[in-house]
């Protein structure tokens, strides 16, 4: 391979690294400050690059936000591919735990979740995990009688609410460990007896501070 052939490849690799670094820096800014509170100048400074380098890859803030959402969709889709639909409830339980872990550990996913809630840019992040959930629920068994567990449509609704609750709790400042423990406990309550989760008692959330309201506690 000649130098003439190598140079374009090196440039392409360098350009892709720059693009990924900008997306990573933007995800942190969007996660912390939301769409309205994030500026292109803040992103390029956080990334240690010039404004020209940023606008070469992303002409507008909306383009950068869309790239963050697309990255999060790919991460989420990849993490959920290991969940296989089967005639049982446990894949749905694991689904909520996987999404909660992603929200806790992946800043790009948290940023996409916030951008989606703010409706800042068109995003398919919720659509990605809802499609996986729907496939998992489709083969869940119908309860054989009263008190034998939720119907498939109820199971899907419950998983959606638990996932949204986990997202809100993490945004409020709860740790991933706390949120995962609470999810496991809530699923154990739904599964009633013989739950393989083995949770004896739900960990109680901390009392709200006097400085800000806690959305998980009703006012007295």
mmCIF file of C-alpha atoms in Angstrom:
data_model
loop_
_atom_site.group_PDB
_atom_site.id
_atom_site.type_symbol
_atom_site.label_atom_id
_atom_site.label_comp_id
_atom_site.label_asym_id
_atom_site.label_seq_id
_atom_site.Cartn_x
_atom_site.Cartn_y
_atom_site.Cartn_z
ATOM 1 C CA UNK A 1 0.000 0.000 0.000
ATOM 2 C CA UNK A 2 1.436 3.356 -1.028
ATOM 3 C CA UNK A 3 1.578 6.558 1.026
ATOM 4 C CA UNK A 4 -1.033 8.028 -1.294
ATOM 5 C CA UNK A 5 -3.418 5.243 -0.329
ATOM 6 C CA UNK A 6 -2.583 5.318 3.389
ATOM 7 C CA UNK A 7 -3.103 9.037 3.965
ATOM 8 C CA UNK A 8 -6.876 9.057 3.251
ATOM 9 C CA UNK A 9 -7.343 6.080 5.577
ATOM 10 C CA UNK A 10 -5.428 7.812 8.382
ATOM 11 C CA UNK A 11 -7.512 10.954 7.850
ATOM 12 C CA UNK A 12 -10.714 8.950 7.966
ATOM 13 C CA UNK A 13 -9.732 7.212 11.211
ATOM 14 C CA UNK A 14 -8.725 10.543 12.768
ATOM 15 C CA UNK A 15 -12.000 12.145 11.669
ATOM 16 C CA UNK A 16 -14.032 9.305 13.185
ATOM 17 C CA UNK A 17 -12.138 9.578 16.472
ATOM 18 C CA UNK A 18 -12.837 13.305 16.542
ATOM 19 C CA UNK A 19 -16.508 12.700 15.836
ATOM 20 C CA UNK A 20 -16.784 10.113 18.627
ATOM 21 C CA UNK A 21 -14.980 12.401 21.074
ATOM 22 C CA UNK A 22 -17.418 15.206 20.267
ATOM 23 C CA UNK A 23 -20.408 12.897 20.781
ATOM 24 C CA UNK A 24 -19.007 11.738 24.127
ATOM 25 C CA UNK A 25 -18.415 15.318 25.304
ATOM 26 C CA UNK A 26 -21.862 16.390 24.099
ATOM 27 C CA UNK A 27 -23.505 13.504 25.944
ATOM 28 C CA UNK A 28 -22.016 14.729 29.218
ATOM 29 C CA UNK A 29 -23.242 18.269 28.582
ATOM 30 C CA UNK A 30 -26.744 17.198 27.512
ATOM 31 C CA UNK A 31 -27.017 14.856 30.503
ATOM 32 C CA UNK A 32 -26.039 17.606 32.946
ATOM 33 C CA UNK A 33 -27.721 20.635 31.410
ATOM 34 C CA UNK A 34 -30.360 19.412 28.965
ATOM 35 C CA UNK A 35 -30.766 20.616 25.405
ATOM 36 C CA UNK A 36 -31.514 24.260 26.174
ATOM 37 C CA UNK A 37 -28.652 24.526 28.681
ATOM 38 C CA UNK A 38 -26.029 23.097 26.331
ATOM 39 C CA UNK A 39 -24.126 25.195 23.808
ATOM 40 C CA UNK A 40 -21.769 24.192 21.017
ATOM 41 C CA UNK A 41 -19.071 26.342 22.585
ATOM 42 C CA UNK A 42 -19.353 24.367 25.847
ATOM 43 C CA UNK A 43 -19.024 21.094 23.947
ATOM 44 C CA UNK A 44 -15.936 22.067 21.954
ATOM 45 C CA UNK A 45 -14.247 23.487 25.063
ATOM 46 C CA UNK A 46 -15.032 20.340 27.075
ATOM 47 C CA UNK A 47 -13.621 18.252 24.243
ATOM 48 C CA UNK A 48 -10.494 20.388 23.852
ATOM 49 C CA UNK A 49 -11.190 21.041 20.172
ATOM 50 C CA UNK A 50 -11.873 24.113 18.102
ATOM 51 C CA UNK A 51 -15.322 25.290 17.085
ATOM 52 C CA UNK A 52 -14.269 24.687 13.498
ATOM 53 C CA UNK A 53 -13.604 21.018 14.217
ATOM 54 C CA UNK A 54 -17.010 20.700 15.824
ATOM 55 C CA UNK A 55 -18.976 22.420 13.077
ATOM 56 C CA UNK A 56 -17.118 20.392 10.451
ATOM 57 C CA UNK A 57 -18.841 17.292 11.856
ATOM 58 C CA UNK A 58 -22.031 18.855 13.262
ATOM 59 C CA UNK A 59 -23.397 22.049 11.739
ATOM 60 C CA UNK A 60 -25.963 22.657 14.484
ATOM 61 C CA UNK A 61 -26.713 21.636 18.049
ATOM 62 C CA UNK A 62 -29.674 19.578 16.823
ATOM 63 C CA UNK A 63 -27.335 17.497 14.648
ATOM 64 C CA UNK A 64 -25.102 16.816 17.648
ATOM 65 C CA UNK A 65 -28.069 15.879 19.834
ATOM 66 C CA UNK A 66 -29.355 13.524 17.144
ATOM 67 C CA UNK A 67 -25.949 11.836 16.972
ATOM 68 C CA UNK A 68 -25.982 11.332 20.755
ATOM 69 C CA UNK A 69 -29.437 9.737 20.535
ATOM 70 C CA UNK A 70 -28.378 7.461 17.687
ATOM 71 C CA UNK A 71 -25.335 6.331 19.679
ATOM 72 C CA UNK A 72 -27.545 5.585 22.686
ATOM 73 C CA UNK A 73 -29.977 3.644 20.524
ATOM 74 C CA UNK A 74 -27.150 1.440 19.250
ATOM 75 C CA UNK A 75 -25.813 0.855 22.785
ATOM 76 C CA UNK A 76 -29.289 -0.001 24.090
ATOM 77 C CA UNK A 77 -30.121 -2.288 21.186
ATOM 78 C CA UNK A 78 -26.834 -4.124 21.625
ATOM 79 C CA UNK A 79 -27.312 -4.616 25.365
ATOM 80 C CA UNK A 80 -30.843 -5.959 24.920
ATOM 81 C CA UNK A 81 -30.046 -8.447 22.152
ATOM 82 C CA UNK A 82 -29.052 -11.031 24.768
ATOM 83 C CA UNK A 83 -32.590 -11.108 26.168
ATOM 84 C CA UNK A 84 -34.430 -13.973 24.465
ATOM 85 C CA UNK A 85 -38.249 -14.131 24.402
ATOM 86 C CA UNK A 86 -39.468 -17.230 26.211
ATOM 87 C CA UNK A 87 -42.530 -18.532 28.001
ATOM 88 C CA UNK A 88 -41.629 -16.935 31.352
ATOM 89 C CA UNK A 89 -41.643 -13.652 33.243
ATOM 90 C CA UNK A 90 -37.944 -13.505 34.068
ATOM 91 C CA UNK A 91 -36.732 -12.018 30.734
ATOM 92 C CA UNK A 92 -39.013 -9.025 31.363
ATOM 93 C CA UNK A 93 -37.554 -8.665 34.857
ATOM 94 C CA UNK A 94 -34.027 -8.762 33.452
ATOM 95 C CA UNK A 95 -35.058 -6.260 30.764
ATOM 96 C CA UNK A 96 -35.843 -3.582 33.364
ATOM 97 C CA UNK A 97 -32.571 -4.284 35.178
ATOM 98 C CA UNK A 98 -30.532 -4.018 31.961
ATOM 99 C CA UNK A 99 -32.098 -0.687 30.988
ATOM 100 C CA UNK A 100 -31.582 0.642 34.524
ATOM 101 C CA UNK A 101 -27.915 -0.387 34.402
ATOM 102 C CA UNK A 102 -27.510 1.357 31.050
ATOM 103 C CA UNK A 103 -29.042 4.535 32.455
ATOM 104 C CA UNK A 104 -26.715 4.342 35.440
ATOM 105 C CA UNK A 105 -23.482 3.477 33.618
ATOM 106 C CA UNK A 106 -23.789 4.999 30.123
ATOM 107 C CA UNK A 107 -23.846 8.786 30.015
ATOM 108 C CA UNK A 108 -24.840 8.673 26.340
ATOM 109 C CA UNK A 109 -27.964 6.680 27.239
ATOM 110 C CA UNK A 110 -28.827 9.062 30.082
ATOM 111 C CA UNK A 111 -28.382 12.018 27.738
ATOM 112 C CA UNK A 112 -30.621 10.420 25.112
ATOM 113 C CA UNK A 113 -33.270 9.706 27.738
ATOM 114 C CA UNK A 114 -33.235 13.350 28.809
ATOM 115 C CA UNK A 115 -33.263 14.656 25.240
ATOM 116 C CA UNK A 116 -36.175 12.330 24.440
ATOM 117 C CA UNK A 117 -38.162 13.574 27.430
ATOM 118 C CA UNK A 118 -37.462 17.176 26.483
ATOM 119 C CA UNK A 119 -38.499 16.394 22.882
ATOM 120 C CA UNK A 120 -35.491 18.392 21.819
ATOM 121 C CA UNK A 121 -34.833 16.345 18.677
ATOM 122 C CA UNK A 122 -36.528 13.360 17.038
ATOM 123 C CA UNK A 123 -35.321 10.321 18.976
ATOM 124 C CA UNK A 124 -36.056 6.600 18.795
ATOM 125 C CA UNK A 125 -34.441 5.676 22.114
ATOM 126 C CA UNK A 126 -37.732 4.790 23.815
ATOM 127 C CA UNK A 127 -38.929 3.072 20.634
ATOM 128 C CA UNK A 128 -35.871 0.791 20.651
ATOM 129 C CA UNK A 129 -36.435 -0.622 24.134
ATOM 130 C CA UNK A 130 -40.221 -0.657 23.839
ATOM 131 C CA UNK A 131 -39.926 -2.893 20.760
ATOM 132 C CA UNK A 132 -37.711 -5.351 22.658
ATOM 133 C CA UNK A 133 -40.097 -5.311 25.609
ATOM 134 C CA UNK A 134 -43.066 -5.980 23.353
ATOM 135 C CA UNK A 135 -41.326 -9.048 21.907
ATOM 136 C CA UNK A 136 -40.540 -10.364 25.396
ATOM 137 C CA UNK A 137 -44.092 -9.859 26.612
ATOM 138 C CA UNK A 138 -45.649 -11.472 23.539
ATOM 139 C CA UNK A 139 -44.677 -14.954 24.723
ATOM 140 C CA UNK A 140 -45.344 -14.410 28.416
ATOM 141 C CA UNK A 141 -47.942 -16.885 29.737
ATOM 142 C CA UNK A 142 -51.502 -15.842 30.484
ATOM 143 C CA UNK A 143 -52.209 -16.198 34.232
ATOM 144 C CA UNK A 144 -54.051 -19.432 35.018
ATOM 145 C CA UNK A 145 -56.314 -17.835 37.587
ATOM 146 C CA UNK A 146 -56.850 -14.873 39.933
ATOM 147 C CA UNK A 147 -53.704 -13.942 41.831
ATOM 148 C CA UNK A 148 -51.473 -15.967 39.502
ATOM 149 C CA UNK A 149 -49.618 -13.026 38.044
ATOM 150 C CA UNK A 150 -50.151 -10.171 35.591
ATOM 151 C CA UNK A 151 -51.602 -10.568 32.111
ATOM 152 C CA UNK A 152 -49.177 -9.820 29.241
ATOM 153 C CA UNK A 153 -50.564 -6.328 28.642
ATOM 154 C CA UNK A 154 -50.312 -5.597 32.374
ATOM 155 C CA UNK A 155 -46.771 -6.980 32.422
ATOM 156 C CA UNK A 156 -45.746 -4.619 29.615
ATOM 157 C CA UNK A 157 -47.319 -1.624 31.336
ATOM 158 C CA UNK A 158 -45.646 -2.538 34.619
ATOM 159 C CA UNK A 159 -42.230 -2.836 32.945
ATOM 160 C CA UNK A 160 -42.691 0.551 31.245
ATOM 161 C CA UNK A 161 -43.593 2.229 34.533
ATOM 162 C CA UNK A 162 -40.740 0.579 36.418
ATOM 163 C CA UNK A 163 -38.263 1.591 33.713
ATOM 164 C CA UNK A 164 -39.519 5.169 33.745
ATOM 165 C CA UNK A 165 -39.362 5.171 37.543
ATOM 166 C CA UNK A 166 -35.780 3.906 37.488
ATOM 167 C CA UNK A 167 -34.856 6.656 35.029
ATOM 168 C CA UNK A 168 -36.454 9.311 37.253
ATOM 169 C CA UNK A 169 -34.813 7.948 40.414
ATOM 170 C CA UNK A 170 -31.353 7.977 38.835
ATOM 171 C CA UNK A 171 -31.939 11.505 37.568
ATOM 172 C CA UNK A 172 -32.920 12.490 41.122
ATOM 173 C CA UNK A 173 -29.569 11.274 42.392
ATOM 174 C CA UNK A 174 -30.197 7.725 43.595
ATOM 175 C CA UNK A 175 -27.328 5.314 43.064
ATOM 176 C CA UNK A 176 -27.528 2.502 40.545
ATOM 177 C CA UNK A 177 -27.198 -0.011 43.378
ATOM 178 C CA UNK A 178 -30.214 1.465 45.172
ATOM 179 C CA UNK A 179 -32.354 1.540 42.053
ATOM 180 C CA UNK A 180 -31.504 -2.035 41.025
ATOM 181 C CA UNK A 181 -32.265 -3.309 44.540
ATOM 182 C CA UNK A 182 -35.634 -1.557 44.513
ATOM 183 C CA UNK A 183 -36.489 -2.928 41.078
ATOM 184 C CA UNK A 184 -35.685 -6.466 42.209
ATOM 185 C CA UNK A 185 -37.826 -6.008 45.289
ATOM 186 C CA UNK A 186 -40.789 -4.677 43.330
ATOM 187 C CA UNK A 187 -40.591 -7.573 40.888
ATOM 188 C CA UNK A 188 -40.457 -9.983 43.825
ATOM 189 C CA UNK A 189 -43.708 -8.478 45.083
ATOM 190 C CA UNK A 190 -45.300 -9.010 41.664
ATOM 191 C CA UNK A 191 -44.056 -12.584 41.391
ATOM 192 C CA UNK A 192 -45.482 -13.202 44.891
ATOM 193 C CA UNK A 193 -44.279 -16.547 46.276
ATOM 194 C CA UNK A 194 -41.310 -18.588 45.210
ATOM 195 C CA UNK A 195 -39.582 -15.662 43.568
ATOM 196 C CA UNK A 196 -36.072 -16.554 42.429
ATOM 197 C CA UNK A 197 -35.012 -13.004 43.223
ATOM 198 C CA UNK A 198 -34.961 -13.808 46.926
ATOM 199 C CA UNK A 199 -35.654 -10.282 48.139
ATOM 200 C CA UNK A 200 -36.897 -10.177 51.731
ATOM 201 C CA UNK A 201 -37.561 -6.491 52.193
ATOM 202 C CA UNK A 202 -37.588 -3.503 49.865
ATOM 203 C CA UNK A 203 -34.860 -0.963 50.652
ATOM 204 C CA UNK A 204 -36.519 2.261 51.665
ATOM 205 C CA UNK A 205 -35.610 5.390 49.735
ATOM 206 C CA UNK A 206 -33.952 8.147 51.777
ATOM 207 C CA UNK A 207 -36.083 10.904 53.209
ATOM 208 C CA UNK A 208 -36.241 13.996 50.978
ATOM 209 C CA UNK A 209 -33.958 16.864 51.922
ATOM 210 C CA UNK A 210 -35.467 20.156 53.023
ATOM 211 C CA UNK A 211 -33.877 21.911 50.055
ATOM 212 C CA UNK A 212 -35.831 20.177 47.317
ATOM 213 C CA UNK A 213 -39.027 18.119 46.982
ATOM 214 C CA UNK A 214 -38.840 14.379 46.461
ATOM 215 C CA UNK A 215 -41.086 13.284 43.538
ATOM 216 C CA UNK A 216 -41.340 9.774 45.000
ATOM 217 C CA UNK A 217 -43.089 10.963 48.185
ATOM 218 C CA UNK A 218 -46.548 12.464 48.318
ATOM 219 C CA UNK A 219 -46.827 15.627 50.461
ATOM 220 C CA UNK A 220 -48.279 15.016 53.907
#
